[in-house]
Coordinates of N, CA and C in Angstrom, one line a residue:
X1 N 8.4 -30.1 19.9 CA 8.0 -29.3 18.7 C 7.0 -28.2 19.0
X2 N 6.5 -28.3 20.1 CA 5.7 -27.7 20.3 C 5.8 -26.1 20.5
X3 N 7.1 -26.0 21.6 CA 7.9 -25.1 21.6 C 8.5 -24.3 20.5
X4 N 8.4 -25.0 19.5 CA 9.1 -24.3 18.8 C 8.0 -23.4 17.5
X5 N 6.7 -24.3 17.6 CA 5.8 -23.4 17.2 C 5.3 -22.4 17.9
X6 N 5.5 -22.3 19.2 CA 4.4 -21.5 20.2 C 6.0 -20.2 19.6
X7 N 7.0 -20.5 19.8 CA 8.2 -19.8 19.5 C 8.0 -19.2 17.8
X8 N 7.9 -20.0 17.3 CA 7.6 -19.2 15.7 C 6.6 -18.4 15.7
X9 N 5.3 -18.4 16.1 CA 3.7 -17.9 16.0 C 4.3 -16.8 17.1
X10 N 4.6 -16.6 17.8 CA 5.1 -15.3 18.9 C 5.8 -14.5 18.2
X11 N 6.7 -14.7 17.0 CA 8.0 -14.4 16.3 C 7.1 -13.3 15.4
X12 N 6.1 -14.0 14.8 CA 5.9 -13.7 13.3 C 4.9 -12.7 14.1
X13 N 4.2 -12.8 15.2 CA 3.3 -12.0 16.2 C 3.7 -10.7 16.1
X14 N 5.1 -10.4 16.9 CA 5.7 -9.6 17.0 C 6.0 -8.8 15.9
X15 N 6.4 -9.0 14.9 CA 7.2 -8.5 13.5 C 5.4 -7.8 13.0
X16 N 4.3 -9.2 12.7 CA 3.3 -7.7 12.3 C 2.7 -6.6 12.9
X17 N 2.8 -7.0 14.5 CA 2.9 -5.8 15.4 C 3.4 -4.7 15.3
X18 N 4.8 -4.6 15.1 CA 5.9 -3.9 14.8 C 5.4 -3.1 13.7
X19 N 5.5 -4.1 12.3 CA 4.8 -3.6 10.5 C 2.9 -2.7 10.8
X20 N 2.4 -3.4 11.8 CA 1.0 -2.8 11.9 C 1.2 -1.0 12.2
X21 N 2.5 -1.3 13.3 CA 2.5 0.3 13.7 C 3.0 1.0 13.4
X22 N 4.3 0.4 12.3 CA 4.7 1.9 11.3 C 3.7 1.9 10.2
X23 N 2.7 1.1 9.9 CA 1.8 1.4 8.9 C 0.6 2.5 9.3
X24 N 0.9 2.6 10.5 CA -0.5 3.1 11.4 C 0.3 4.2 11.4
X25 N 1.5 4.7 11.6 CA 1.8 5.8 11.5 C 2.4 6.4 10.2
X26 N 2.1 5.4 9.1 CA 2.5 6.0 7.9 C 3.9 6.2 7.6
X27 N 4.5 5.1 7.9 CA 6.0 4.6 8.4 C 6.5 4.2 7.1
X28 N 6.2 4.3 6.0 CA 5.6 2.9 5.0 C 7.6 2.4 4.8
X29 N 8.6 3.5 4.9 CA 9.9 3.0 5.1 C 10.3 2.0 6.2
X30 N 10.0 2.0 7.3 CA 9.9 1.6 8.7 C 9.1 0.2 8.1
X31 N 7.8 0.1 7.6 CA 7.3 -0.9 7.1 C 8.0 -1.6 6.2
X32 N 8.5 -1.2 5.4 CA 9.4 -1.9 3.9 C 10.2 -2.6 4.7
X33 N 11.0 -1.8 5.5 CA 12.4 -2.4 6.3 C 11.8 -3.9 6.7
X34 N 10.5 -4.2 7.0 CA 10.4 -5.2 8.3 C 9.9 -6.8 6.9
X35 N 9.6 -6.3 6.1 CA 9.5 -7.2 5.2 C 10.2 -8.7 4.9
X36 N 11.6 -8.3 5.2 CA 12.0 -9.8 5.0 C 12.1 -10.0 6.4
X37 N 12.6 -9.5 7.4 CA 11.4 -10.5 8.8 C 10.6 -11.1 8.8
X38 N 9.1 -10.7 8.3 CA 8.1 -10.6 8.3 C 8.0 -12.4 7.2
X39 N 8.8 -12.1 6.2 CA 8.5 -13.5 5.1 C 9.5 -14.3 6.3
X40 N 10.6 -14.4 6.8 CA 11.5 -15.2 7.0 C 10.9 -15.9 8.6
X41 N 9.9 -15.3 9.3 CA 9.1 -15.6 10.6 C 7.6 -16.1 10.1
X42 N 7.2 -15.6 8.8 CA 6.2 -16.4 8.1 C 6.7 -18.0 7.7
X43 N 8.2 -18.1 6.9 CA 8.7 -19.2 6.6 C 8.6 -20.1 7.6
X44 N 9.1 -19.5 8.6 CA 8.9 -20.8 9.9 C 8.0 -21.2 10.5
X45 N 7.2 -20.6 10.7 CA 6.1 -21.0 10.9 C 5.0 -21.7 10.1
X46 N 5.8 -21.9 9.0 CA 4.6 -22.8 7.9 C 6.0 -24.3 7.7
X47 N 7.3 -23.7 8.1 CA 7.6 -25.3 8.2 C 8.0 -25.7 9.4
X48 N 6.8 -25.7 10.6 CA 6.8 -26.4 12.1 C 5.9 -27.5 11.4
X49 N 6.3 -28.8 12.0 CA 5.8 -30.0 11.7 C 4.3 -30.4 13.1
X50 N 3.5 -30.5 12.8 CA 2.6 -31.1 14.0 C 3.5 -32.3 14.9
X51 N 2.8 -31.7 16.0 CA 3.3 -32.9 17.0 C 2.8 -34.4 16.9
X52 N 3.5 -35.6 16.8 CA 2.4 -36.7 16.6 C 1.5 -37.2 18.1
X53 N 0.1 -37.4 17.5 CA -0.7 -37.4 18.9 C -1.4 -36.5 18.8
X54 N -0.9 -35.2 18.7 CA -1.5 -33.6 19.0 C -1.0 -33.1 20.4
X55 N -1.0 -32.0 20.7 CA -0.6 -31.0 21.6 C -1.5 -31.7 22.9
X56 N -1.1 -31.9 24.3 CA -1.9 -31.5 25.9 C -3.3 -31.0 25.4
X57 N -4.4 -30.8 25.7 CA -5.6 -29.9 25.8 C -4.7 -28.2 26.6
X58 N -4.1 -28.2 27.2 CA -3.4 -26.8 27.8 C -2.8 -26.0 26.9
X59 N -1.6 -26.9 26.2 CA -1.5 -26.5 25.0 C -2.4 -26.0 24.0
X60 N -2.6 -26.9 23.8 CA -3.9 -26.8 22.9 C -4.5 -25.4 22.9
X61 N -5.1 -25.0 24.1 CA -5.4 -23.5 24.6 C -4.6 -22.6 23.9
X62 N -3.4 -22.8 24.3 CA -2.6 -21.6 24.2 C -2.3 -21.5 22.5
X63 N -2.1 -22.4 22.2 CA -1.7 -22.2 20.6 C -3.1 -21.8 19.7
X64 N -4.4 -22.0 20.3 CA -5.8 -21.3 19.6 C -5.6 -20.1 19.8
X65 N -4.9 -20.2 21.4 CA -5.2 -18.1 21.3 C -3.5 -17.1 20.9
X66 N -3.1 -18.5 20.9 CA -1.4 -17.7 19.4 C -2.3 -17.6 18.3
X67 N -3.2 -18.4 17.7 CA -3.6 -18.2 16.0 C -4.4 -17.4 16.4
X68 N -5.6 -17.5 17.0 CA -6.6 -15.7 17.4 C -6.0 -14.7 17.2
X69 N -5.0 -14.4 18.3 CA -4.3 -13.1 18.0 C -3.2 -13.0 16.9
X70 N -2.8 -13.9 16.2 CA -2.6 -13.9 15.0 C -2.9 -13.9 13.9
X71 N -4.0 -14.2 13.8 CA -5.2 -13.9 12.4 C -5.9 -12.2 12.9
X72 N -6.2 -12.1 13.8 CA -6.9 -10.5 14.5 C -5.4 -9.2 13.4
X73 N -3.9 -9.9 14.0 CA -3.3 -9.2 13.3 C -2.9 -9.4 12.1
X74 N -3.2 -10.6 11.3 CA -2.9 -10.4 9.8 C -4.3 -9.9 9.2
X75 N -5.3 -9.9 9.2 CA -6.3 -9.1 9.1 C -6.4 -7.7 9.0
X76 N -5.8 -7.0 10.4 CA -5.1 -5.7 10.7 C -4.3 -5.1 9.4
X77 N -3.2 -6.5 9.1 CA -2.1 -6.0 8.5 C -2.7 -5.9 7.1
X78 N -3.5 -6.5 6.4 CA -4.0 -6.2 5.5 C -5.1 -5.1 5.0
X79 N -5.5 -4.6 6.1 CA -6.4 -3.6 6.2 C -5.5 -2.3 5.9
X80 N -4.3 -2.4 6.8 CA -3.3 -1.0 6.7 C -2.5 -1.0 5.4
X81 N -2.5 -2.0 5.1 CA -1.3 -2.3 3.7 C -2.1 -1.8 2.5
X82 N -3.6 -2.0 2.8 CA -4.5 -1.5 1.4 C -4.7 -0.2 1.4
X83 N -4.6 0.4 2.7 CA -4.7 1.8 2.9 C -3.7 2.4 2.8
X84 N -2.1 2.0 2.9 CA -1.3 2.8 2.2 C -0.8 2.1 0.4
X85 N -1.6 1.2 0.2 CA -1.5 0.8 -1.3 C -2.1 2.7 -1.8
X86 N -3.4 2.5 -1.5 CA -4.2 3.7 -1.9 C -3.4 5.1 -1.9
X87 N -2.6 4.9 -0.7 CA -2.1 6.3 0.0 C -1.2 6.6 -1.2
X88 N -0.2 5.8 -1.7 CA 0.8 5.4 -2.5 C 0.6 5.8 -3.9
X89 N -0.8 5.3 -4.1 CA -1.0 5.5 -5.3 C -1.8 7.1 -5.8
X90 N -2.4 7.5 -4.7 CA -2.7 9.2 -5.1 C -1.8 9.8 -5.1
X91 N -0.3 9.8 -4.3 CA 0.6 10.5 -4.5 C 1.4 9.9 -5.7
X92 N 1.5 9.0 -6.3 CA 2.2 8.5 -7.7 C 1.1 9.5 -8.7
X93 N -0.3 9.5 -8.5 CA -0.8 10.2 -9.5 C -0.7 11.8 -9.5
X94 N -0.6 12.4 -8.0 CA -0.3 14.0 -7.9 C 1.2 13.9 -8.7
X95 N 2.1 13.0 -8.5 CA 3.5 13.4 -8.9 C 3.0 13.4 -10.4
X96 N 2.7 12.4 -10.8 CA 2.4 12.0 -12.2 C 1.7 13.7 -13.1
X97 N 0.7 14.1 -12.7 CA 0.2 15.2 -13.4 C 0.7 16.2 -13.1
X98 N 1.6 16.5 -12.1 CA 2.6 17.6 -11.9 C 3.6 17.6 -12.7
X99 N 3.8 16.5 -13.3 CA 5.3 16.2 -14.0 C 4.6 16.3 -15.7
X100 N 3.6 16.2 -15.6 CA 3.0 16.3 -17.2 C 3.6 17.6 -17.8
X101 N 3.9 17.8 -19.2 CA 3.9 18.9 -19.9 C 2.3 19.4 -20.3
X102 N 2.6 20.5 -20.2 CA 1.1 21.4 -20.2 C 0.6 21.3 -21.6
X103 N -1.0 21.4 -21.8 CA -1.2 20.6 -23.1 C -0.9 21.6 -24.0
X104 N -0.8 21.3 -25.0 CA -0.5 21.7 -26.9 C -1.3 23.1 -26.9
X105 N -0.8 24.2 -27.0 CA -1.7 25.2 -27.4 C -2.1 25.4 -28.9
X106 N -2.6 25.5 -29.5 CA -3.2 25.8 -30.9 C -3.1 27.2 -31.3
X107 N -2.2 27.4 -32.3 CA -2.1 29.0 -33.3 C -2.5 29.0 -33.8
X108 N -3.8 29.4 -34.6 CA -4.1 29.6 -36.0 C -4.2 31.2 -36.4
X109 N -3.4 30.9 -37.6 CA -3.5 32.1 -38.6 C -1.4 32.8 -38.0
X110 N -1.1 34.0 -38.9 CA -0.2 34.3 -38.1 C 0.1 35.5 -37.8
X111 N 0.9 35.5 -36.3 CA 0.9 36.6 -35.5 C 2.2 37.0 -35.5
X112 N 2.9 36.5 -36.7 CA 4.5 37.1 -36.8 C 5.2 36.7 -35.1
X113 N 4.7 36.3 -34.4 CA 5.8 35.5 -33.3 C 4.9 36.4 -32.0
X114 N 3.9 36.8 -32.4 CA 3.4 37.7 -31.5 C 2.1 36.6 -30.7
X115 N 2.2 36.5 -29.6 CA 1.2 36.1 -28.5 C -0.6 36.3 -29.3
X116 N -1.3 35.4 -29.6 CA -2.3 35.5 -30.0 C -3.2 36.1 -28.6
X117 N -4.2 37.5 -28.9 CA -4.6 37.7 -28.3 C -5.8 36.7 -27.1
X118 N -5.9 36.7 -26.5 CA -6.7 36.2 -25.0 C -8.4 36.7 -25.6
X119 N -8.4 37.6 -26.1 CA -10.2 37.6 -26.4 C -10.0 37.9 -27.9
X120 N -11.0 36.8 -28.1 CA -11.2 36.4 -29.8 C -13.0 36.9 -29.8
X121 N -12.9 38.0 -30.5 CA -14.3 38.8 -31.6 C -14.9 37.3 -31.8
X122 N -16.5 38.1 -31.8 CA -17.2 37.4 -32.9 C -17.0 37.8 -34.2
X123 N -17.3 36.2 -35.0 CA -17.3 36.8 -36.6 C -18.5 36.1 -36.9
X124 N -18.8 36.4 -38.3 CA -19.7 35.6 -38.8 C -19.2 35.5 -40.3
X125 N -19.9 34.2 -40.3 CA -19.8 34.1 -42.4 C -20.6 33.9 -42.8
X126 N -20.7 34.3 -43.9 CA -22.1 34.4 -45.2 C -21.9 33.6 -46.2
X127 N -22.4 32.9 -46.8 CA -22.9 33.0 -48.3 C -23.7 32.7 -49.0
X128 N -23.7 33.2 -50.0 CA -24.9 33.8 -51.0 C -24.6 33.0 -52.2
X129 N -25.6 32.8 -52.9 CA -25.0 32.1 -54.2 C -26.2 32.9 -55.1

């Protein structure tokens, strides 16, 4: 069984490696793609069963430093994922107010279809009683 964890934890290793570095290059397609890998090498790895007894102390070794360097990279991966969350989302807002209609202009009074002039006089009002 053991094998087959050190075999899963290497799996799931590789895939956010892969997802770390199209994220690092702003791949975010390249990233999408790797997503159901990424759940389906997660899946197995959360249903490897413990050995009964526990692992050799040798083992033992090697599978601390499978989860080190796999926590170093889910860490990573969460670091890059929030940074193109952000990236994602200023460009949904540039599209967003580029796509706006320009606001409501206000006519008052009328100019028979004619462009209200651009510089508006002072006026004043009075009254007297």
């Amino acid at each position: 069984m053991t094998t087959e964890l050190r075999a899963a934890a290497q799996h799931l290793i590789e895939v956010l490696a892969q997802e770390n570095d199209a994220l690092t290059r702003s791949d975010f397609a390249a990233a999408v793609a790797l997503s159901a890998a990424k759940e389906a090498a997660l899946l197995d790895l959360t249903n490897q069963q413990p050995v009964a007894g526990g692992p050799s102390p040798a083992v033992r070794a090697s599978l601390i430093a499978l989860g080190q360097r796999l926590s170093g990279l889910a860490a990573e991966n969460q670091s890059l994922l929030e940074r193109a969350i952000m990236v994602q989302t200023r460009i949904v807002q540039i599209i967003a107010r580029a796509a706006a209609p320009p606001p409501a202009r206000a006519e008052y009074g009328n100019h028979r279809g004619k462009a209200a002039s651009q510089r508006v006089g002072a006026m004043a009002l009075s009254t007297r009683a």
